[in-house]
Coordinates of C-alpha atoms in Angstrom, one line a residue:
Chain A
X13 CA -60.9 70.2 29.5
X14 CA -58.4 73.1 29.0
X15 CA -62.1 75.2 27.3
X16 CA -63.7 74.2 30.9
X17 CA -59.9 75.1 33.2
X18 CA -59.8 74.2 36.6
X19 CA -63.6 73.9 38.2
X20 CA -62.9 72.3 41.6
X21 CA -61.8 75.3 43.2
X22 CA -64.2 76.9 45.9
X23 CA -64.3 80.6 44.7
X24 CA -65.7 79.4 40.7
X25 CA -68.2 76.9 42.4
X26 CA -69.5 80.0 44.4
X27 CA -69.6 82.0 41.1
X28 CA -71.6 79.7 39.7
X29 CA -73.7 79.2 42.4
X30 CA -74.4 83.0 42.4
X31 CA -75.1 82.9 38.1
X32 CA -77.6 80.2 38.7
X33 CA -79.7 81.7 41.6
X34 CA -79.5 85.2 39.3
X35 CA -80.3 83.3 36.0
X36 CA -83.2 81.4 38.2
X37 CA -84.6 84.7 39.7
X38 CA -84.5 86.7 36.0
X39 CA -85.8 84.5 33.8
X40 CA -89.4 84.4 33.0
X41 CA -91.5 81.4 34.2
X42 CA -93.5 80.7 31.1
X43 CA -97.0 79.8 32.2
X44 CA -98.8 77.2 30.1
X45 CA -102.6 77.1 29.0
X46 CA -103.8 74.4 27.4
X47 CA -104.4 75.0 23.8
X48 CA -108.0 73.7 23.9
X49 CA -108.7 76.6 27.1
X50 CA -106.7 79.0 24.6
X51 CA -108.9 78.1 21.0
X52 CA -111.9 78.0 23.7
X53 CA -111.3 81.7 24.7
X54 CA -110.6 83.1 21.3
X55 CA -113.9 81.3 19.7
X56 CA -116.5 81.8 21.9
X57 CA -116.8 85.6 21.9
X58 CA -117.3 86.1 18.5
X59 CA -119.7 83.3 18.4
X60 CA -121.4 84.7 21.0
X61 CA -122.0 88.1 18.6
X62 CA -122.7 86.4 15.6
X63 CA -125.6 84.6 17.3
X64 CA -126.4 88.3 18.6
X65 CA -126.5 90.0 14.9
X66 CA -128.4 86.8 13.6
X67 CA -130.9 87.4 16.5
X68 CA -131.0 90.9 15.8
X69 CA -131.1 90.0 11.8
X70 CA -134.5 87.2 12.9
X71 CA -136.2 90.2 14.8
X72 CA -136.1 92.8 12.1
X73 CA -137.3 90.3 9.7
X74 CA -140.1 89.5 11.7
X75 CA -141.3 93.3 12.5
X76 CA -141.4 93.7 8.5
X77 CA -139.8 97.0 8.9
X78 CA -138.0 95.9 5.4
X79 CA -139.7 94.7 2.7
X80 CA -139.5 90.8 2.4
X81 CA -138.2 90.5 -0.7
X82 CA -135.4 92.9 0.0
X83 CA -134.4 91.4 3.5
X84 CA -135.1 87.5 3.5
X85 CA -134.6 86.1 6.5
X86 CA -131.8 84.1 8.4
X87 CA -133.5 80.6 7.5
X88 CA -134.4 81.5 3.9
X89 CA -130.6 82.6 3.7
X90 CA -129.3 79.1 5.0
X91 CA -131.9 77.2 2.8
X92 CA -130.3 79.0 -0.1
X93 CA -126.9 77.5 1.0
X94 CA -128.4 74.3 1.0
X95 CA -129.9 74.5 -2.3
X96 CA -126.5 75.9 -4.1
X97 CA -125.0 73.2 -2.2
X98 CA -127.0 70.1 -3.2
X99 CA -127.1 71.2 -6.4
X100 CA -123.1 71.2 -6.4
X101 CA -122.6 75.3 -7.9
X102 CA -121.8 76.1 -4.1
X103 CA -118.8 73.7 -4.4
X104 CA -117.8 73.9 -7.8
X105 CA -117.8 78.0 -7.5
X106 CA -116.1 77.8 -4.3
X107 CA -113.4 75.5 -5.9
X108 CA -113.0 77.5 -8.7
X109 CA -112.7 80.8 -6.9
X110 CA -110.2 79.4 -4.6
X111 CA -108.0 77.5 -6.8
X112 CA -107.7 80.9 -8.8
X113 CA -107.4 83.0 -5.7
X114 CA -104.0 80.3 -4.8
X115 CA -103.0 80.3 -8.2
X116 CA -102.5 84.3 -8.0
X117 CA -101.8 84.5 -4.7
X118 CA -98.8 82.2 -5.9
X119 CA -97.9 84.2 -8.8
X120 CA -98.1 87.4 -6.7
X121 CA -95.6 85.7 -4.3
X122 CA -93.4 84.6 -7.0
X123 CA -93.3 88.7 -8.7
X124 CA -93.3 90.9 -5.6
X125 CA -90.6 88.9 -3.6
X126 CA -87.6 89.6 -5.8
X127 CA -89.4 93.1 -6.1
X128 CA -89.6 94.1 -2.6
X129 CA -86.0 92.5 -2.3
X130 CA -84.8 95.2 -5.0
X131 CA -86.8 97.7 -4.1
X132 CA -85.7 97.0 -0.1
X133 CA -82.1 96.9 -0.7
X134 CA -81.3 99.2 -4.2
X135 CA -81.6 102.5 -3.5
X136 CA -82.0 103.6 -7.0
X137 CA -84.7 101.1 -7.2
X138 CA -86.2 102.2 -3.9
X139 CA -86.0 106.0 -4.9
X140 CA -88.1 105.1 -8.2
X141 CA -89.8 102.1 -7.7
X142 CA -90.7 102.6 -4.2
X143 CA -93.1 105.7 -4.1
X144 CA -95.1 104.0 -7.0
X145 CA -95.2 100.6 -5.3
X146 CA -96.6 102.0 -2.1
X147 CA -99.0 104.2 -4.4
X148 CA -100.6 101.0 -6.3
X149 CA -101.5 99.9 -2.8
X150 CA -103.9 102.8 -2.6
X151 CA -105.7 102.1 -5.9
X152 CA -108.2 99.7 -5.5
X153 CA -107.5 96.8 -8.0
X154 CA -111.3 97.1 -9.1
X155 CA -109.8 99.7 -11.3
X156 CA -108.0 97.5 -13.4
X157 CA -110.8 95.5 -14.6
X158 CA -111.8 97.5 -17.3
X159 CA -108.3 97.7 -18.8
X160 CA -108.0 93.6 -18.1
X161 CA -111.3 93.4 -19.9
X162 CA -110.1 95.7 -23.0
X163 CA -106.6 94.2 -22.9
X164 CA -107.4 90.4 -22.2
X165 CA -110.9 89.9 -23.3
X166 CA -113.4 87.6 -20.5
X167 CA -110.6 85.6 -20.0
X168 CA -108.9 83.6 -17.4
X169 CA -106.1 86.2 -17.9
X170 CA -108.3 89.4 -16.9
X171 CA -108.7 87.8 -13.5
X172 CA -105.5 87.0 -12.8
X173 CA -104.1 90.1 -13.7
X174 CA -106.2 92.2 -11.4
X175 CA -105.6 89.5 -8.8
X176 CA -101.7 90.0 -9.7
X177 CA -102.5 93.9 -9.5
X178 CA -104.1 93.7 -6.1
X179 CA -101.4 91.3 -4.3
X180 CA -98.6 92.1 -5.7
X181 CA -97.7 95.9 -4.3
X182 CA -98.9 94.6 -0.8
X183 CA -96.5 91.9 -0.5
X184 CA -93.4 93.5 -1.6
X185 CA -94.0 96.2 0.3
X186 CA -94.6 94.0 3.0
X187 CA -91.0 92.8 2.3
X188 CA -89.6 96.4 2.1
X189 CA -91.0 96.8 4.9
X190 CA -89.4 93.8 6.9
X191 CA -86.1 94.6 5.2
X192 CA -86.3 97.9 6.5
X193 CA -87.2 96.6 10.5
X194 CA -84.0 95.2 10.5
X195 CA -81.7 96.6 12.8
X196 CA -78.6 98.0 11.6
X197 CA -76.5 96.3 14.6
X198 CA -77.4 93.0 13.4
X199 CA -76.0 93.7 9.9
X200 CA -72.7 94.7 12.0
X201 CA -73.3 91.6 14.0
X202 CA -73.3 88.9 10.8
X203 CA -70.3 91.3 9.4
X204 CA -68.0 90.4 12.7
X205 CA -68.9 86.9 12.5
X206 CA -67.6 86.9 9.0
X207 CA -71.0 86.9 6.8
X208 CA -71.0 88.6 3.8
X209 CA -72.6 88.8 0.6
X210 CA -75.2 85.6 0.0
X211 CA -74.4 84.1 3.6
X212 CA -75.3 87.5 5.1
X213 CA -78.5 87.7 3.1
X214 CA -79.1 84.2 4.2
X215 CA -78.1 83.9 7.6
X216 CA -79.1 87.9 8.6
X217 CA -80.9 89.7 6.6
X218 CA -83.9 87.5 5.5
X219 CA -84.3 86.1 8.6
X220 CA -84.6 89.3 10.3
X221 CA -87.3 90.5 7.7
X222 CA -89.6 87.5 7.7
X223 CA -92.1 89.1 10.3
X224 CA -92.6 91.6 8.3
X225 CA -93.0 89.6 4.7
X226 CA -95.3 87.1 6.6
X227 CA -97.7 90.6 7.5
X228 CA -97.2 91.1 3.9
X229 CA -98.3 87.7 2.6
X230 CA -101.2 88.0 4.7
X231 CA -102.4 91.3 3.8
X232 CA -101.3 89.9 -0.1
X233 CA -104.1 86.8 0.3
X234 CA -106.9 89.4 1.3
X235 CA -106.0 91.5 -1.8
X236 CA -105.8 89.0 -3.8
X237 CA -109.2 87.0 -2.7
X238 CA -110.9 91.1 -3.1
X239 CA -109.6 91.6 -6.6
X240 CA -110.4 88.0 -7.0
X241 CA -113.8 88.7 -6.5
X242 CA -114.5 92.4 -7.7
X243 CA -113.0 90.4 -11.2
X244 CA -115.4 87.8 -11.1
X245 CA -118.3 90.1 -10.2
X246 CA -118.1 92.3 -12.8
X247 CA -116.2 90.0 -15.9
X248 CA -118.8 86.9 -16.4
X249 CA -118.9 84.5 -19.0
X250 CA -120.2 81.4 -20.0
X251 CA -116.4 80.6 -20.8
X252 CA -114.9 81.4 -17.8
X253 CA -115.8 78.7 -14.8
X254 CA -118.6 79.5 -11.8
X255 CA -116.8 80.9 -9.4
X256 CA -118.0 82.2 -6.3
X257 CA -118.6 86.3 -7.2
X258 CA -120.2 85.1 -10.3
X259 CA -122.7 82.9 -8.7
X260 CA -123.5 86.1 -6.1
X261 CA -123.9 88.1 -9.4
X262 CA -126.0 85.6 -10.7
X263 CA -128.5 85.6 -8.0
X264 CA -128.5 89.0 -8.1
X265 CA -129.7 89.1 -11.9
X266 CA -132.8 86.5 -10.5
X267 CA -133.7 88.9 -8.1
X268 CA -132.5 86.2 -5.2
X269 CA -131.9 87.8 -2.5
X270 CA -131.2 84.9 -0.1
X271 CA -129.3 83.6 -3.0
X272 CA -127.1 87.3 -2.8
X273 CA -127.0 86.8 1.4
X274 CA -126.0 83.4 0.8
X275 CA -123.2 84.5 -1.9
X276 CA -121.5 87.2 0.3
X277 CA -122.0 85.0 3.5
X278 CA -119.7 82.2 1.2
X279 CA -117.2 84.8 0.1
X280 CA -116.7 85.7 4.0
X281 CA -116.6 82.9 4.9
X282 CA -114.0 81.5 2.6
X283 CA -111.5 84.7 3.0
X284 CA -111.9 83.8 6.8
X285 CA -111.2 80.2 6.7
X286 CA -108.0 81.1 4.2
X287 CA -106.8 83.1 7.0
X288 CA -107.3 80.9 10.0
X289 CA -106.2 77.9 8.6
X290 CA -102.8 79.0 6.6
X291 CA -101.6 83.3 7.6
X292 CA -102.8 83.3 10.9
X293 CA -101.0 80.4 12.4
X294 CA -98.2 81.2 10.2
X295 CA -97.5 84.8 11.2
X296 CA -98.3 83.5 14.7
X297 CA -95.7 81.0 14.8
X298 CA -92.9 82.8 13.3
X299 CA -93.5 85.7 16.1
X300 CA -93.9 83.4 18.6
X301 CA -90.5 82.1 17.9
X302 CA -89.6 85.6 18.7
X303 CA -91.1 86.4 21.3
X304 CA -93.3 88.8 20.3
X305 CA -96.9 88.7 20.0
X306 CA -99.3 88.1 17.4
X307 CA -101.9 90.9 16.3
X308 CA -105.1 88.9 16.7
X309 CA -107.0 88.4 13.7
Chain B
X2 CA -30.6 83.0 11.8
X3 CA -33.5 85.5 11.8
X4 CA -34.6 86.4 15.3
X5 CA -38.9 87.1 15.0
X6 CA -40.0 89.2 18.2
X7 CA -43.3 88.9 19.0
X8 CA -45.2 92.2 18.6
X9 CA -48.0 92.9 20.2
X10 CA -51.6 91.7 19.9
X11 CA -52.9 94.9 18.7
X12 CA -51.3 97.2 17.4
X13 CA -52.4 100.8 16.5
X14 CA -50.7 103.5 14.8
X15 CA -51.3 107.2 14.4
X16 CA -55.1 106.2 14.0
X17 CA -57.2 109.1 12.5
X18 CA -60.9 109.2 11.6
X19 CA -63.6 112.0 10.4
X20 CA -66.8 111.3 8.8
X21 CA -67.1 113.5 5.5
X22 CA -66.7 116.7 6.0
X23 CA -67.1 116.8 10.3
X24 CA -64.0 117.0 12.3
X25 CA -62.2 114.5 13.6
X26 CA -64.0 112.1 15.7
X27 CA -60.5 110.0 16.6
X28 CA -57.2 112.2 16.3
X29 CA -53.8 110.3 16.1
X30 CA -54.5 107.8 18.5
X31 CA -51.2 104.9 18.9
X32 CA -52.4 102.0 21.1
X33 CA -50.5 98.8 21.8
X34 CA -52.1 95.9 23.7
X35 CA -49.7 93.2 24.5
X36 CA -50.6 89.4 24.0
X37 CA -52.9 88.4 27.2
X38 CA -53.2 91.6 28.6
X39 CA -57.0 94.0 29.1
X40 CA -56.8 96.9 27.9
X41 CA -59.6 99.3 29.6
X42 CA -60.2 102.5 27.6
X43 CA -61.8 104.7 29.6
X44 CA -63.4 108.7 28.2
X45 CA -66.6 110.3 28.7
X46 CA -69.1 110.8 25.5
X47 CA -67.6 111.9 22.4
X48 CA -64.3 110.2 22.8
X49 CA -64.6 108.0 19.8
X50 CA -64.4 104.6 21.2
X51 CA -67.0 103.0 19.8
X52 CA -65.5 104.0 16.2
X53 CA -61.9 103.0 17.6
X54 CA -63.4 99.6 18.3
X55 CA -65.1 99.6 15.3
X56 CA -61.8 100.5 13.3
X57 CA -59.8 97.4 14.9
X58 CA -62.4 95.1 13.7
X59 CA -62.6 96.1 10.6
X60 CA -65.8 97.3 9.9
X61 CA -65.1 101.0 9.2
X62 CA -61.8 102.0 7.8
X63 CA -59.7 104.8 8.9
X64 CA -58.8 108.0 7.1
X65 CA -55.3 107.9 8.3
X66 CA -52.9 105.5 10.3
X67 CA -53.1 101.7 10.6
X68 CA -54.6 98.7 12.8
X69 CA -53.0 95.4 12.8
X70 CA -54.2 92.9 14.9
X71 CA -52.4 89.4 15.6
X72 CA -54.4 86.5 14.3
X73 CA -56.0 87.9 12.2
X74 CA -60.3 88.7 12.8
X75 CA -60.9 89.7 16.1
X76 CA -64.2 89.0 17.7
X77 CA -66.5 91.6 19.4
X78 CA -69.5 92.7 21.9
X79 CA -71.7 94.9 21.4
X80 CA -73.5 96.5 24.3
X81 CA -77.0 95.0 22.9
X82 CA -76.3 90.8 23.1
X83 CA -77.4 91.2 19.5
X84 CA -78.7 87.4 19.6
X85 CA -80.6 86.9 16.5
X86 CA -83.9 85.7 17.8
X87 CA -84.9 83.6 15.2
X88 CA -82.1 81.2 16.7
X89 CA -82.1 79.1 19.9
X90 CA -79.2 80.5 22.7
X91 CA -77.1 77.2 20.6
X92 CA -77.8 78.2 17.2
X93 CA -77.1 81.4 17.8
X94 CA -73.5 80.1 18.8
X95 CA -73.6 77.4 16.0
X96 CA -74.0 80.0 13.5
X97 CA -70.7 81.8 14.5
X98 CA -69.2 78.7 13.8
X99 CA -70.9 77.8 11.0
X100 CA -69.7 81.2 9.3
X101 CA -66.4 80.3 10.1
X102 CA -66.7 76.4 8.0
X103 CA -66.8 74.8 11.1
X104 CA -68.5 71.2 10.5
X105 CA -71.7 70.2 11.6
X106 CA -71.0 67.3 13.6
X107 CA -68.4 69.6 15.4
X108 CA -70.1 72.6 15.7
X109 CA -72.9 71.0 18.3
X110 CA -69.9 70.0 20.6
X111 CA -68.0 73.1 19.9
X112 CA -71.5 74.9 20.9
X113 CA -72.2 73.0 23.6
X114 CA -68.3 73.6 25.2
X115 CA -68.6 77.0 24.8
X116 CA -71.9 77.3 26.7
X117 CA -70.7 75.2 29.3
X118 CA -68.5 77.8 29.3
X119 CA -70.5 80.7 30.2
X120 CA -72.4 77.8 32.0
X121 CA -75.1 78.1 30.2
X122 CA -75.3 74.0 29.2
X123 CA -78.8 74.0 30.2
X124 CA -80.3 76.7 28.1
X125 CA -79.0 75.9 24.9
X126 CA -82.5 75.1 23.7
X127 CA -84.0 78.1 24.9
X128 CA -85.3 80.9 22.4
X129 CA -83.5 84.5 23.2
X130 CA -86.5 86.4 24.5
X131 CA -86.7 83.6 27.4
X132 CA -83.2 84.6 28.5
X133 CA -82.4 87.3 30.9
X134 CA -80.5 90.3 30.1
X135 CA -76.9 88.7 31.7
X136 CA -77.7 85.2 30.2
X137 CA -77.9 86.9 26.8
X138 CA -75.0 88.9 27.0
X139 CA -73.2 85.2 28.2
X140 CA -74.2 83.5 25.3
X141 CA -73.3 86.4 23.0
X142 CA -70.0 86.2 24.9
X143 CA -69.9 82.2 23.5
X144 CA -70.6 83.8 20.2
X145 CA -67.6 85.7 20.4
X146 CA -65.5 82.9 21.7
X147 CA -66.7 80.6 19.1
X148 CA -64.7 83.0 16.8
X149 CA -61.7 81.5 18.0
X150 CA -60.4 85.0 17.9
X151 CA -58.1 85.3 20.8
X152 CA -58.5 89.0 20.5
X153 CA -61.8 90.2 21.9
X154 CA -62.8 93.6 21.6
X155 CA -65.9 94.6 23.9
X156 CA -67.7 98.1 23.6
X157 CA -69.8 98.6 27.0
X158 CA -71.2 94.7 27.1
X159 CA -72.1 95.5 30.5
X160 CA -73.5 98.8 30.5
X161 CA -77.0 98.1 29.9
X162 CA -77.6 95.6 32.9
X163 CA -78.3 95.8 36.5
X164 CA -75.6 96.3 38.8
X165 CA -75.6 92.8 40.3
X166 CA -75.3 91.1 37.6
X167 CA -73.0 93.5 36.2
X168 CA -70.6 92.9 39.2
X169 CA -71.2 88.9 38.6
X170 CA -70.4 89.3 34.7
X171 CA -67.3 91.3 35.9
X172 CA -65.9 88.2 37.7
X173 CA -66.6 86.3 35.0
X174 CA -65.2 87.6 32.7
X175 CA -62.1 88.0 34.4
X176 CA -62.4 83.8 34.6
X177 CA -62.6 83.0 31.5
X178 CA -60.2 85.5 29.9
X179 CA -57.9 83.5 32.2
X180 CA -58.8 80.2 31.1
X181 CA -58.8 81.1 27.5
X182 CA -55.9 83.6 27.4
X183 CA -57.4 85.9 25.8
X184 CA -56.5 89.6 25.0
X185 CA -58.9 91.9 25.6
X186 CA -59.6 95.4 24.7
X187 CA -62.8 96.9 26.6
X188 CA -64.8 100.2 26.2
X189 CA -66.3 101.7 28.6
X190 CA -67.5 105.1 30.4
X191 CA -67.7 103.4 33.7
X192 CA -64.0 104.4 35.6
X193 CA -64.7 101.7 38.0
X194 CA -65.3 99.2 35.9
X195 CA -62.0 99.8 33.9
X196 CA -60.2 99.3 37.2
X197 CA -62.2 96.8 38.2
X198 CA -61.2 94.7 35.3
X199 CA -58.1 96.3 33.4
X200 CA -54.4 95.4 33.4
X201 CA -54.0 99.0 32.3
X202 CA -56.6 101.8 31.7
X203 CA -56.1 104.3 28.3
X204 CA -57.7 107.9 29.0
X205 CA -59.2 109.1 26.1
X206 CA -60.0 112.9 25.5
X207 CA -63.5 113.8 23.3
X208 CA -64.1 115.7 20.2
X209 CA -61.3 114.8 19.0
X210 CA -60.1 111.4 21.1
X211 CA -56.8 111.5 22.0
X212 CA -54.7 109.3 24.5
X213 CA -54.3 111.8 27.2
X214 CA -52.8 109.6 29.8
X215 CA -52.0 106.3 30.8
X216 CA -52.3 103.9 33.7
X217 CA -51.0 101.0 34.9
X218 CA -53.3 98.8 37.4
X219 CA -51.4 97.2 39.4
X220 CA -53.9 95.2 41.7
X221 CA -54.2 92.0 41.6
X222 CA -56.9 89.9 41.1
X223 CA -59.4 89.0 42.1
X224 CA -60.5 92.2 42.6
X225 CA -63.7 93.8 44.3
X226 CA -65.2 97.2 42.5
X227 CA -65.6 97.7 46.4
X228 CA -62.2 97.7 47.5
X229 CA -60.0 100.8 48.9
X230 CA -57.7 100.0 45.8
X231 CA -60.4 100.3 42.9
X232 CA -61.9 103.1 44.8
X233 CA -58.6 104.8 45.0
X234 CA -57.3 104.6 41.4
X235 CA -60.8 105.3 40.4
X236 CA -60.6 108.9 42.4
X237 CA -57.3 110.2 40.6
X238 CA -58.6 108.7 37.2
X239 CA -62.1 110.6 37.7
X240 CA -60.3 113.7 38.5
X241 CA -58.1 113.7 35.3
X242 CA -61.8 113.0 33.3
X243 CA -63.1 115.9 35.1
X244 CA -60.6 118.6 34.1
X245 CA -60.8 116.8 30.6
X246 CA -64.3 117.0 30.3
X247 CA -63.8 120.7 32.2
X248 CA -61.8 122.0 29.1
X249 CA -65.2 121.4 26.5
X250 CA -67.2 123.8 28.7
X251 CA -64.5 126.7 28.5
X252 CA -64.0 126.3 25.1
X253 CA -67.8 127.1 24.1

């Protein structure tokens, strides 16, 4: 009671009369959609243009402007799907190419976060480190394969480096990047409430970052899934499993070309479902916490 | 037998401070602020109050002189609420309490007290951005509380928000210093605010802050920024601002 003091008297009722109307009047109202009207909105546009560009894709096939062989058409394309698929390389290659992909996404994850944590909060680090880190997200992680090939052979290993060399630089600087959005006064905040050390890192400083981290985890997956592929497309062996860039650079040697539409159309398709289903809501629900808004995909 | 006389809350003596090499930002500045009393310190830009603030709570330390302050920690406001939005309105209050080894069974009533406080009991659940700017800078006056500091240092809380709810938070404020007996030091450019609210009001000079000139505000509350009295005291303490503020342009 003594927190609460005396709250029958008439002046502190009409105070708090006065604090609610003014909290009523400020606050925002929060208007709700349902989520089905919400997914509703966001999908059928770019349905909508898909059917378009396949439309536009049917017509051009049926002018012959482009030689057959070159350009095979939408249905030839989706019969190719089906054939990869009943015959079971479709799954096994997708399989494959994402349980690598996760595998070095993971490894990535488990390299550049004590990285970009270094390199964010040491400033000797961050004066040497840093310039090269951000540099390496420049070079497209294509270059490496050579090297992986020379170094590691047609090996399980060659792939997952490259994948490691793609990812890594984007999520820790992802996480340098978050460390660095975090403002100063919160720091000073946390100190006055007695955080310090560990607790401050806990209870502050990589809460404050994570919007920025999760950016860089989802920029880190669509490295890795590239370099996943450039790897695959260019180091093939009988050793290494089907995966989904070999099986496009397969078709390619059978002069398939449905069988190379139908290979990139799988590759697109998985990177997209990757996102949807695991950064997008992710990054979305950690700035909706905010209350900030997500960049739509 | 020993006699102990109780000194003051804060205490501040011959406080100087420079950053590297510039001149002094504060300049031999001796404060006291008795137990239960709110201390306004009133000076235009320049005057150092945010770095004597940030001196009595310990986050910068000074190049010469001394800060002691009774109880220990005190707690402070910033002018930005400062919530952490990752946090619910309670969390964000929890997590002061939390830092300090409070339980967890007790900080959830502890939390809920001190929102009832601010009365606020109803948006404990509710995520920072959904808050208006006074209903943050009331639960990030809970977060202060929660400190169980019963100094409170405040550097312009209120000078960010409109001037209704200003003039609400001003009352109060004044409330629940009274309830919980608190001690209070308050910065702020705003003369009538520092005689809205003070006990006593500290002019401070700028470039380098000094203590030019004290004065005692002897109105009782509750008190109106409106009234003759404010306006009154207000006038002489804007006029000794002016010729303060006058002496930077001659100088140049």
């Amino acid at each position: 009671m003594s927190l609460l003091g005396d709250r029958s008297s008439g002046p502190a009722d009409d105070l708090a009369q006065l604090e609610a109307g003014l909290d009523a009047l400020e606050s925002q109202r929060e208007q709700k959609t349902s989520r089905l009207r919400k997914a509703w909105a966001a999908t059928w546009p770019p349905l909508v243009f898909l059917a378009l560009l396949v439309g536009v894709w049917q017509l051009v096939y049926n002018a012959k402007v482009v030689d057959p062989v070159r350009l095979p058409s939408p249905s030839d394309t989706v019969n190719s799907l089906k054939d990869q698929f009943n015959a079971g390389d479709l799954q096994k290659a997708s399989w494959n190419s994402v349980r690598r992909g996760a595998l070095g996404f993971l490894a990535s994850l488990a390299i550049a976060t004590p990285l970009g944590l270094l390199v964010g909060r040491v400033k000797p680090v961050r004066r040497a480190v840093g310039p090269i880190l951000s540099g390496l997200q420049s070079l497209p992680s294509v270059a490496w394969v050579p090297a992986a090939i020379l170094w590691f052979g047609l090996s399980d290993t060659t792939i997952y480096f490259v994948v490691l060399m793609g990812a890594v630089p984007s999520i820790a600087n992802g996480m340098v990047s978050g460390l660095d959005q975090v403002p100063p006064l919160f720091l000073r905040v946390g100190r006055v409430l007695g955080a310090r050390g560990l607790a401050s890192a806990r209870h502050v400083l990589l809460p404050a970052a994570l919007p920025g981290y999760v950016g860089g985890l989802r920029q880190g997956w669509a490295f890795s899934w590239r370099s996943l592929m450039a790897a695959e497309l260019i180091a093939r062996s009988p050793d290494l499993g089907l995966g989904v860039g070999q099986l496009l650079d397969l078709s390619r040697q059978n002069l398939d070309t449905a069988g190379v539409f139908a290979g990139i159309i799988s590759i697109l398709v998985i990177g997209i479902a990757v996102e949807l289903c695991v950064f997008a809501p992710l990054e979305r629900q950690v700035l909706r916490r905010r209350g900030l808004v997500a960049a739509t995909v | 037998m020993q006699v102990v006389e109780a000194g003051p809350a804060v205490a501040v003596r011959g406080l100087t401070k420079r950053f590297g090499a510039a001149p002094n930002v504060l300049e031999d500045v001796s404060l006291a602020v008795a137990e239960g009393e709110f201390l306004c310190i009133l000076g235009a830009s320049g005057c150092g109050k945010s770095t004597l603030l940030g001196l009595v709570a310990d986050l910068d330390q000074p190049t010469a002189g001394s800060v002691e302050v009774l109880g220990g920690k005190p707690s402070l406001m910033f002018q930005e609420p400062a919530l952490f939005p990752w946090l619910t309105a309670r969390e964000n209050v929890e997590l002061a309490l939390r830092l300090k080894g409070v339980g967890k069974q007790d900080r959830r009533e502890r939390a809920r007290d001190l929102l009832e406080l601010v009365r606020l009991k109803d948006a404990g659940t509710k995520r920072v951005h959904e808050l208006s700017g006074g209903m943050r800078q009331r639960v990030a006056m809970a977060r202060a509380l929660a400190q169980d500091s019963h100094v409170l240092l405040m550097d312009e809380p209120f000078a960010a928000l409109d001037a209704i709810t200003r003039d609400v938070l001003h009352e109060e404020l004044v409330r629940i210093r009274e309830s919980q007996k608190l001690t209070v030091l308050f910065v702020t450019h705003n003369v009538r605010e520092a005689v809205r609210l003070g006990d006593r009001v500290v002019l401070l000079s700028s470039r380098p802050g000094r203590v030019v000139k004290e004065y005692d505000v002897n109105i009782g509350q509750p008190r109106r920024i409106e009234s003759p009295e404010v306006a009154a005291l207000s006038v002489a303490i804007t006029d000794d601002l002016r010729s303060e503020i006058r002496r930077h342009g001659g100088q140049s």
